[in-house]
Amino acid sequence: MDFIITFLNGLSLGGVYALIALGYTMVYGIAKMLNFAHGDIIMVGGYVLFVFVGLTGEPILAIILAAFLCMLIGISMEKAAYKPLRGASPLAVLITAIGVSYFLQSLAQIIFGAAPKFVVIADLGTITLGSLVIPVYSIVTLVVSILIMIGLSLFIKFTKTGRAMIAVSEDKAAAQIMGINVNNIITVTFLIGSFLAAIASVFYLLKAPNISPTFGSKPGIKAFTAAVIGGIGSIPGAMLGGFLLGIVEVFSNSVPQIAPYTDAIEFLILIIILLVRPTGILGKKRREKV
Amino acid sequence: MALLEVKDISVYYGVIQALKGISFEVEEGEIVALIGANGAGKTTTMQAIMGLIHPKTGSIYYNGERIDNIPTHKIVKMGMSEVPEGRHVFQELTVYENLMMGAYTVKNKEKIKEDVQEIFKLFPRLEERRNQIAGTLSGGEQQMLAISRALMSHPKLLLLDEPSMGLSPLLVNEVFDIVKHIHQEGTTILIVEQNAEKALQIADKAYVLETGNIILKGTGKELRDNDDVKKAYLGG
Ligand SMILES: Nc1ncnc2c1ncn2[C@@H]1O[C@H](COP(=O)(O)OP(=O)(O)OP(=O)(O)O)[C@@H](O)[C@H]1O
Ligand SMILES: [Mg+2]
């Protein structure tokens, strides 16, 4: 019985990792950069929730505002910090991203202080099915993240903008020749990634209602690991990597003897997968036909 | 006023100068060929016209408007389109989805549908492979797809960068027939070719590019009869 609950919790954490990993992987695929500040968007979402749940007591309104403000910050960061570096060396972009990450964390610390803030969005409680006591947030998280992923997949496959995203990620110059404005597509990508990060912040706070300036670091690193495991640049890869990592993490944490080593186990999995498949599980090698 | 005017452009890759101040014109309704050896700067010229790279000096005018400093997607909207060297079809998308990408700037959905039917009439082999992933097409099929995709935006000026590269002789003929057909339908064409023989046959006007300079120009016939051209590009 414990197994079922653990499995459900693993899937649910995996869904959250997948949402965040999608942000990393889509930005990587389309803008060809690692946005190390992506995790900090989750933190921004957390503080927006803290402020607006506190002010209004309306969780739904606060969630909408969090999504909106995260998207705003996401595209501002792209326009201000990354866009001027289009065409610069990858190292310069990477260092800038780390700088943006510190900037957001420091800003949060100046505004809200270093001590954690407490914010209860909602207490969803548990439901009992026979002998199973299931935390409702796990179910909500899993269901909502799966729905969002389905929606995102449909968007990418069937809309003009979605297909343009595939085109840009595959071949930027060819996409431009089609008349695609690559800057617009990059903006859309940051919007989507930031939206997903905002949703992730809701799920995190449903589970543990504390928020601090470094709130986004750990989920950011974990989700980035998930994206690399799945194959960075691959959308199904980010989903697979997310679920895989979530399940491993929750199962590992459920055994007291190995729980302290959970992070090490996860990164070990990363290393092993990269040794066996350097492009990640679903990452593809470039095919070129001349 | 020529449809396309390239005026004294030079392009650098770092310190390497790939184009050393070249000028040429394409009049509306013409087929203009650009020939030259490997590394002469043909692709660089095409990319500069498409706005994928920006010349350091000189200017490019299309329809009287200066375009050398505007982004590619705007140039495409002005009625230019390219079949790039090496095809560059979207490998992960199907044949049909590739055509849709070609129609990215077209708003009218009905028109797009009609255009796809037109394309399939011109290339029945693509219709049979409508839902095949482009990366699994043969090289020749990919070239047909790249040409079709470029036509979907109804370009006024079509740039073709080595459309016959890597094709069997029979297919080369087919590609040149298609180029002639597209031209007859009213599209102006700028073509880059290693196959100088074929290109000069269909060209109204041609330029010979050598290490970043235009060293010769003339009508297709003049250049075919030119001894230097014969020696260097037509195999004696
Ligand atoms: N991205 C680049 N970086 C550095 N040098 C480049 C780049 N692209 C082209 N060059 C150089 O510029 C010169 C012209 O190249 P270009 O591709 O325009 O030649 P080309 O005439 O199209 O040749 P080919 O017939 O082989 O396609 C070459 O010397 C090439 O090495
Ligand atoms: Mg070339």
XYZ file of C-alpha atoms and ligand atoms in Angstrom:
558
model
C 0.000 0.000 0.000
C 2.853 2.330 0.867
C 4.236 1.455 -2.509
C 1.213 2.906 -4.302
C 1.353 6.145 -2.347
C 5.099 6.446 -2.887
C 4.648 5.780 -6.568
C 1.931 8.420 -6.812
C 4.089 10.938 -4.978
C 6.961 10.081 -7.294
C 4.826 10.656 -10.356
C 3.587 13.888 -8.915
C 7.081 15.205 -8.165
C 8.078 13.940 -11.591
C 5.303 15.989 -13.173
C 6.664 19.110 -11.496
C 10.217 18.308 -12.602
C 8.924 17.716 -16.103
C 7.214 21.124 -16.213
C 10.417 22.860 -15.154
C 12.594 20.680 -17.382
C 10.439 21.690 -20.346
C 11.473 25.283 -19.772
C 15.150 24.363 -19.876
C 14.834 22.102 -22.855
C 12.685 24.395 -24.994
C 14.927 27.388 -24.422
C 17.942 25.227 -25.160
C 16.370 23.837 -28.324
C 15.282 27.189 -29.661
C 17.716 29.792 -28.353
C 20.611 27.288 -28.050
C 21.429 28.488 -24.549
C 21.231 27.152 -21.015
C 19.068 29.508 -19.021
C 20.476 28.955 -15.575
C 18.133 31.573 -14.171
C 15.126 29.427 -15.085
C 14.899 27.930 -11.586
C 14.737 31.414 -10.113
C 11.542 32.106 -12.017
C 9.995 29.495 -9.714
C 11.198 31.564 -6.771
C 9.690 34.705 -8.293
C 6.395 32.827 -8.655
C 6.626 31.777 -5.021
C 7.024 35.331 -3.744
C 4.220 36.610 -5.969
C 2.001 33.936 -4.454
C 3.193 34.890 -0.971
C 2.341 38.548 -1.547
C -0.990 38.121 -3.270
C -2.354 35.233 -1.248
C -1.515 37.392 1.762
C -3.100 40.525 0.297
C -6.213 39.105 -1.288
C -6.730 35.676 0.250
C -7.758 34.575 -3.242
C -5.529 31.675 -4.289
C -6.816 31.509 -7.879
C -6.239 35.223 -8.423
C -2.780 34.914 -6.880
C -1.931 32.012 -9.187
C -3.014 33.970 -12.259
C -0.942 36.945 -11.139
C 2.040 34.695 -10.438
C 1.824 33.209 -13.926
C 1.492 36.657 -15.456
C 4.388 38.202 -13.535
C 6.661 35.211 -14.093
C 6.020 35.507 -17.823
C 6.758 39.214 -17.670
C 10.019 38.657 -15.803
C 10.915 35.775 -18.111
C 10.674 37.853 -21.269
C 12.250 40.908 -19.630
C 15.238 38.827 -18.673
C 15.462 37.518 -22.216
C 15.207 40.980 -23.777
C 17.549 42.715 -21.347
C 20.194 40.085 -20.721
C 20.187 37.453 -23.465
C 19.037 39.176 -26.623
C 22.026 41.543 -26.761
C 24.220 38.423 -26.661
C 22.717 36.750 -29.715
C 25.684 35.403 -31.631
C 28.095 35.818 -28.711
C 30.136 32.883 -27.422
C 28.134 30.267 -25.471
C 30.373 30.858 -22.456
C 29.436 34.561 -22.321
C 25.752 33.637 -22.450
C 26.180 31.008 -19.741
C 27.942 33.419 -17.401
C 25.261 36.014 -18.052
C 22.579 33.478 -17.156
C 24.344 32.719 -13.880
C 24.515 36.473 -13.298
C 20.783 36.836 -13.912
C 20.187 34.024 -11.426
C 22.188 35.803 -8.698
C 20.503 39.064 -9.599
C 17.020 37.636 -9.063
C 18.027 35.921 -5.817
C 19.644 39.071 -4.458
C 16.673 41.164 -5.458
C 14.363 38.790 -3.597
C 16.618 38.938 -0.567
C 16.626 42.753 -0.583
C 12.852 42.912 -0.862
C 11.804 40.016 1.356
C 14.880 39.281 3.483
C 16.777 36.024 3.764
C 14.461 34.322 6.242
C 11.855 31.966 4.769
C 8.315 33.256 4.380
C 5.319 31.132 5.085
C 2.499 30.940 2.571
C -0.463 28.580 2.486
C -2.143 28.689 -0.909
C -4.667 26.055 0.076
C -4.800 23.063 2.352
C -5.979 20.273 0.144
C -5.828 17.571 2.797
C -6.087 13.885 2.013
C -8.670 11.494 0.696
C -9.087 7.942 1.904
C -9.654 5.131 -0.562
C -10.068 1.894 1.410
C -6.827 1.583 3.280
C -5.084 4.216 1.127
C -4.649 7.724 2.485
C -3.808 9.842 -0.546
C -2.558 13.422 -0.317
C -4.793 15.445 -2.610
C -2.015 17.791 -3.745
C -0.226 14.790 -5.272
C -3.235 13.961 -7.412
C -3.860 17.583 -8.352
C -0.209 18.100 -9.235
C -0.032 14.976 -11.341
C -3.292 15.578 -13.184
C -2.686 19.265 -13.854
C 0.900 18.748 -14.982
C -0.150 15.968 -17.352
C -2.930 18.144 -18.772
C -0.498 21.019 -19.290
C 1.961 18.731 -21.022
C -0.738 17.394 -23.330
C -1.806 20.950 -24.111
C 1.770 21.974 -24.821
C 2.330 18.989 -27.110
C -0.820 19.766 -29.068
C 0.185 23.411 -29.300
C 3.577 22.507 -30.713
C 2.289 19.922 -33.139
C -0.757 21.712 -34.478
C -0.328 25.460 -34.349
C 1.632 27.590 -36.744
C 3.688 29.059 -33.904
C 4.334 25.586 -32.507
C 5.614 24.307 -35.815
C 7.733 27.423 -36.170
C 9.281 26.478 -32.820
C 10.231 23.061 -34.185
C 11.602 24.702 -37.319
C 13.731 27.205 -35.387
C 15.090 24.539 -33.064
C 16.036 22.331 -35.972
C 17.499 24.866 -38.377
C 17.508 28.520 -37.490
C 18.681 29.844 -40.850
C 16.161 27.764 -42.788
C 13.429 28.941 -40.422
C 14.354 32.553 -41.127
C 14.170 31.878 -44.851
C 10.571 30.747 -44.308
C 9.798 34.225 -43.003
C 9.822 33.244 -39.334
C 10.831 36.019 -36.953
C 13.193 34.059 -34.733
C 13.168 36.715 -32.009
C 9.406 36.357 -31.670
C 9.690 32.589 -31.405
C 12.334 32.956 -28.698
C 9.999 35.315 -26.832
C 7.163 32.785 -27.040
C 9.510 30.107 -25.734
C 10.463 32.187 -22.702
C 6.790 32.957 -22.104
C 5.880 29.277 -22.086
C 8.879 28.301 -19.956
C 8.104 31.003 -17.390
C 4.445 30.020 -17.277
C 5.430 26.429 -16.551
C 7.826 27.613 -13.835
C 5.024 29.622 -12.231
C 2.796 26.548 -12.157
C 5.665 24.592 -10.625
C 5.944 27.179 -7.851
C 2.272 26.601 -7.006
C 2.825 22.859 -6.711
C 5.906 23.333 -4.540
C 4.068 25.607 -2.164
C 1.107 23.244 -1.966
C 3.509 20.599 -0.735
C 5.705 22.684 1.579
C 4.560 26.234 2.274
C 7.952 27.953 2.713
C 9.609 30.379 0.366
C 13.124 31.838 0.454
C 15.395 33.587 -2.088
C 17.114 30.320 -3.013
C 13.810 28.487 -3.314
C 14.304 27.849 -7.034
C 17.875 26.557 -6.980
C 17.282 22.946 -6.016
C 14.248 22.335 -8.260
C 16.138 24.145 -11.022
C 19.153 21.874 -10.779
C 17.007 18.752 -10.466
C 14.865 19.670 -13.449
C 17.935 20.599 -15.469
C 19.323 17.151 -14.639
C 16.018 15.661 -15.772
C 16.214 17.575 -19.052
C 19.737 16.322 -19.695
C 18.810 12.747 -18.788
C 15.901 12.863 -21.210
C 17.998 14.560 -23.883
C 18.295 18.330 -23.760
C 16.381 19.939 -26.597
C 13.847 17.097 -26.690
C 10.369 17.828 -25.390
C 9.323 14.203 -24.791
C 12.795 13.759 -23.281
C 12.154 16.454 -20.678
C 8.869 14.801 -19.714
C 10.431 11.339 -19.475
C 13.470 12.625 -17.577
C 11.225 14.535 -15.177
C 9.075 11.552 -14.281
C 12.079 9.271 -14.030
C 13.899 11.581 -11.650
C 10.781 12.262 -9.567
C 10.122 8.572 -9.041
C 13.754 7.805 -8.192
C 13.846 10.694 -5.731
C 10.681 9.787 -3.870
C 11.498 6.090 -3.663
C 15.033 6.804 -2.532
C 13.741 9.202 0.134
C 11.244 6.614 1.346
C 14.015 4.283 2.507
C 15.627 5.821 5.608
C 19.003 4.115 5.019
C 19.469 5.554 1.527
C 17.527 8.791 1.849
C 20.650 10.860 2.686
C 22.169 9.765 -0.609
C 19.214 10.666 -2.825
C 20.914 13.564 -4.603
C 24.037 11.510 -5.167
C 21.946 8.693 -6.631
C 20.203 11.066 -9.006
C 23.424 12.571 -10.288
C 24.928 9.094 -10.566
C 22.031 8.166 -12.847
C 22.789 11.270 -14.894
C 26.428 10.287 -15.239
C 25.622 6.708 -16.193
C 23.081 7.753 -18.800
C 25.459 10.284 -20.302
C 28.181 7.625 -20.492
C 25.883 5.219 -22.288
C 24.030 7.810 -24.373
C 25.817 11.159 -24.487
C 22.757 12.833 -26.022
C 20.408 11.633 -23.269
C 17.663 9.044 -23.584
C 15.630 10.718 -26.329
C 18.159 13.273 -27.524
C 18.993 12.957 -31.163
C 22.206 13.095 -33.013
C 22.093 15.500 -35.910
C 21.414 13.793 -39.172
C 22.736 15.574 -42.188
C 22.044 14.495 -45.719
C 24.014 16.020 -48.545
C 15.343 50.129 -61.961
C 16.494 46.545 -61.506
C 14.529 44.220 -59.229
C 17.698 43.398 -57.308
C 20.755 45.614 -57.174
C 23.872 44.519 -55.370
C 26.256 47.447 -55.054
C 29.870 46.955 -54.135
C 29.319 44.675 -51.143
C 32.093 43.186 -49.094
C 31.584 40.478 -46.521
C 34.025 39.313 -43.884
C 34.117 36.186 -41.764
C 36.329 37.382 -38.948
C 39.435 38.575 -40.750
C 38.778 36.554 -43.887
C 37.241 38.633 -46.652
C 34.817 36.426 -48.588
C 33.414 39.121 -50.912
C 35.652 41.925 -52.097
C 33.214 44.522 -53.313
C 30.979 42.861 -55.864
C 28.179 44.493 -57.835
C 25.523 43.017 -60.066
C 21.898 43.409 -61.035
C 18.918 41.188 -61.635
C 16.175 42.656 -63.821
C 12.593 41.623 -63.375
C 11.783 38.535 -65.455
C 15.385 37.453 -65.915
C 17.256 34.310 -65.053
C 20.651 35.363 -63.775
C 23.391 32.833 -63.073
C 26.303 33.200 -60.700
C 29.068 30.705 -61.396
C 32.410 30.128 -59.785
C 34.644 27.531 -58.165
C 34.314 26.192 -54.632
C 34.874 28.915 -52.103
C 34.448 31.736 -54.605
C 31.773 33.342 -52.421
C 28.560 32.296 -54.173
C 26.722 31.102 -51.083
C 27.996 34.107 -49.159
C 26.452 36.348 -51.823
C 23.107 34.559 -51.553
C 23.150 34.789 -47.763
C 23.926 38.475 -47.907
C 20.946 39.040 -50.213
C 18.675 37.042 -47.880
C 19.882 39.064 -44.909
C 21.390 36.059 -43.140
C 24.709 37.884 -43.060
C 25.250 41.593 -43.353
C 27.847 43.125 -45.629
C 30.439 45.335 -44.020
C 30.338 47.841 -46.850
C 28.147 48.351 -49.886
C 24.407 48.076 -50.236
C 21.665 45.853 -51.606
C 18.411 47.150 -53.065
C 15.305 45.131 -53.767
C 12.508 46.828 -55.643
C 14.250 50.123 -54.924
C 14.286 49.517 -51.181
C 17.494 49.084 -49.275
C 17.557 45.625 -47.664
C 21.118 44.948 -46.517
C 20.346 45.859 -42.938
C 16.924 44.380 -42.408
C 16.181 40.952 -40.945
C 15.602 37.921 -43.143
C 11.954 37.426 -42.253
C 11.132 40.909 -43.516
C 12.980 40.316 -46.753
C 10.945 37.140 -47.241
C 7.746 39.111 -46.747
C 8.874 41.507 -49.474
C 8.672 38.627 -51.942
C 12.006 36.878 -51.912
C 12.592 33.224 -51.222
C 15.560 30.863 -51.271
C 16.374 27.239 -51.899
C 19.506 27.110 -49.750
C 22.620 25.147 -50.528
C 22.236 21.639 -49.135
C 18.417 21.883 -49.161
C 17.873 22.357 -45.456
C 14.413 20.834 -45.401
C 13.078 20.404 -41.870
C 14.100 16.827 -41.189
C 11.675 16.201 -38.353
C 8.628 17.559 -40.142
C 6.612 15.758 -42.791
C 6.574 16.750 -46.445
C 3.247 18.465 -45.923
C 4.407 20.295 -42.791
C 7.499 21.481 -44.672
C 5.249 22.977 -47.325
C 3.242 24.671 -44.585
C 6.449 26.215 -43.254
C 7.103 27.515 -46.748
C 3.678 29.178 -46.612
C 4.438 30.757 -43.245
C 3.963 34.287 -44.556
C 0.742 33.440 -46.443
C -2.423 34.292 -44.533
C -5.106 32.902 -46.851
C -5.758 29.243 -45.891
C -7.738 28.491 -49.045
C -4.899 29.803 -51.160
C -2.430 27.598 -49.313
C -4.555 24.541 -50.041
C -4.705 25.401 -53.740
C -0.963 26.000 -53.807
C -0.279 22.606 -52.252
C -2.382 21.016 -54.992
C -0.395 22.941 -57.613
C 2.859 21.763 -56.087
C 1.666 18.167 -56.044
C 0.801 18.457 -59.746
C 4.335 19.653 -60.406
C 5.874 17.010 -58.127
C 3.652 13.917 -57.974
C 6.367 12.124 -56.018
C 5.900 14.536 -53.168
C 2.177 13.879 -53.089
C 2.788 10.157 -52.631
C 5.088 11.029 -49.731
C 2.902 13.718 -48.262
C 3.061 12.355 -44.706
C 6.593 11.021 -44.832
C 9.164 12.592 -42.504
C 11.379 14.776 -44.685
C 14.583 13.413 -43.149
C 13.789 10.025 -44.689
C 13.390 11.348 -48.243
C 16.107 10.674 -50.808
C 18.442 13.524 -51.672
C 16.576 14.189 -54.916
C 13.205 14.204 -53.195
C 14.550 16.585 -50.577
C 15.675 18.934 -53.319
C 12.205 18.845 -54.887
C 10.745 19.557 -51.471
C 13.152 22.452 -50.885
C 12.133 23.976 -54.214
C 8.422 23.409 -53.523
C 8.736 24.904 -50.061
C 10.367 28.023 -51.498
C 7.535 28.385 -54.023
C 4.815 28.293 -51.366
C 5.384 31.956 -50.524
C 4.930 33.030 -54.172
C 8.287 34.736 -54.454
C 8.827 37.427 -56.993
C 12.542 36.666 -56.830
C 13.688 33.102 -56.204
C 17.276 32.382 -55.185
C 18.550 28.893 -55.967
C 21.875 27.852 -54.436
C 23.209 24.825 -56.314
C 19.892 23.100 -56.898
C 21.545 20.323 -58.898
C 24.154 19.415 -56.287
C 24.423 15.687 -55.709
C 21.717 14.735 -58.189
C 21.926 12.134 -60.923
C 22.115 13.515 -64.501
C 18.479 12.676 -65.158
C 17.374 14.531 -62.058
C 19.621 17.463 -62.910
C 17.721 17.830 -66.170
C 14.451 17.604 -64.313
C 15.511 20.344 -61.884
C 16.500 22.645 -64.737
C 13.198 21.974 -66.499
C 11.413 22.957 -63.317
C 13.488 26.114 -62.995
C 12.517 27.035 -66.549
C 8.883 26.317 -65.759
C 8.962 28.491 -62.623
C 10.527 31.249 -64.686
C 7.842 30.998 -67.355
C 5.219 31.396 -64.662
C 6.688 34.822 -64.023
C 9.267 34.375 -61.275
C 12.605 36.132 -61.535
C 15.493 33.799 -60.770
C 19.017 34.125 -59.420
C 20.786 30.792 -59.619
C 24.161 29.679 -58.298
C 25.586 26.607 -59.958
C 28.654 24.401 -60.166
C 27.024 22.958 -63.252
C 27.993 26.012 -65.296
C 27.033 24.402 -68.594
C 23.409 23.984 -67.605
C 23.168 27.291 -65.792
C 24.567 29.253 -68.733
C 22.122 27.525 -71.080
C 19.095 28.896 -69.267
C 20.546 32.201 -68.081
C 19.773 35.544 -69.685
C 22.794 36.983 -67.963
C 25.627 35.535 -65.912
C 28.459 36.591 -63.658
C 31.647 34.702 -62.905
C 32.847 34.949 -59.333
C 36.432 34.190 -58.372
C 37.730 34.458 -54.809
C 35.348 37.211 -53.872
C 35.502 39.217 -57.099
C 33.326 39.273 -60.176
C 35.806 38.734 -62.985
C 33.465 38.352 -65.944
C 29.928 39.129 -66.932
C 27.867 38.686 -70.036
C 24.860 36.948 -71.516
C 24.616 33.216 -70.996
C 25.707 32.667 -74.573
C 28.647 35.070 -74.397
C 30.045 33.318 -71.392
C 29.540 29.885 -72.902
C 31.640 30.993 -75.863
C 34.283 32.648 -73.714
C 37.552 30.728 -73.792
C 38.457 31.370 -70.152
C 35.076 30.201 -68.997
C 35.282 27.138 -71.212
C 38.637 26.239 -69.733
C 37.808 26.900 -66.115
C 34.162 25.872 -65.797
C 33.014 23.940 -68.826
C 35.712 21.289 -68.904
C 37.688 22.695 -71.848
N 30.773 30.762 -41.638
C 31.978 30.968 -42.208
N 33.053 31.221 -41.426
C 34.267 31.441 -41.978
N 34.505 31.416 -43.293
C 33.479 31.141 -44.114
C 32.157 30.904 -43.617
N 31.344 30.665 -44.657
C 32.119 30.759 -45.758
N 33.402 31.047 -45.433
C 34.509 31.238 -46.373
O 34.140 32.194 -47.346
C 34.553 31.802 -48.625
C 33.357 31.753 -49.564
O 32.491 30.703 -49.160
P 31.138 30.376 -49.894
O 30.431 29.351 -49.107
O 30.433 31.633 -50.167
O 31.661 29.737 -51.240
P 30.861 29.108 -52.450
O 31.244 29.874 -53.660
O 29.433 29.006 -52.139
O 31.514 27.666 -52.533
P 30.853 26.241 -52.888
O 30.743 26.180 -54.350
O 31.843 25.259 -52.353
O 29.536 26.170 -52.188
C 35.265 30.482 -48.467
O 36.644 30.723 -48.439
C 34.785 29.970 -47.144
O 35.768 29.198 -46.502
Mg 28.126 27.483 -51.881
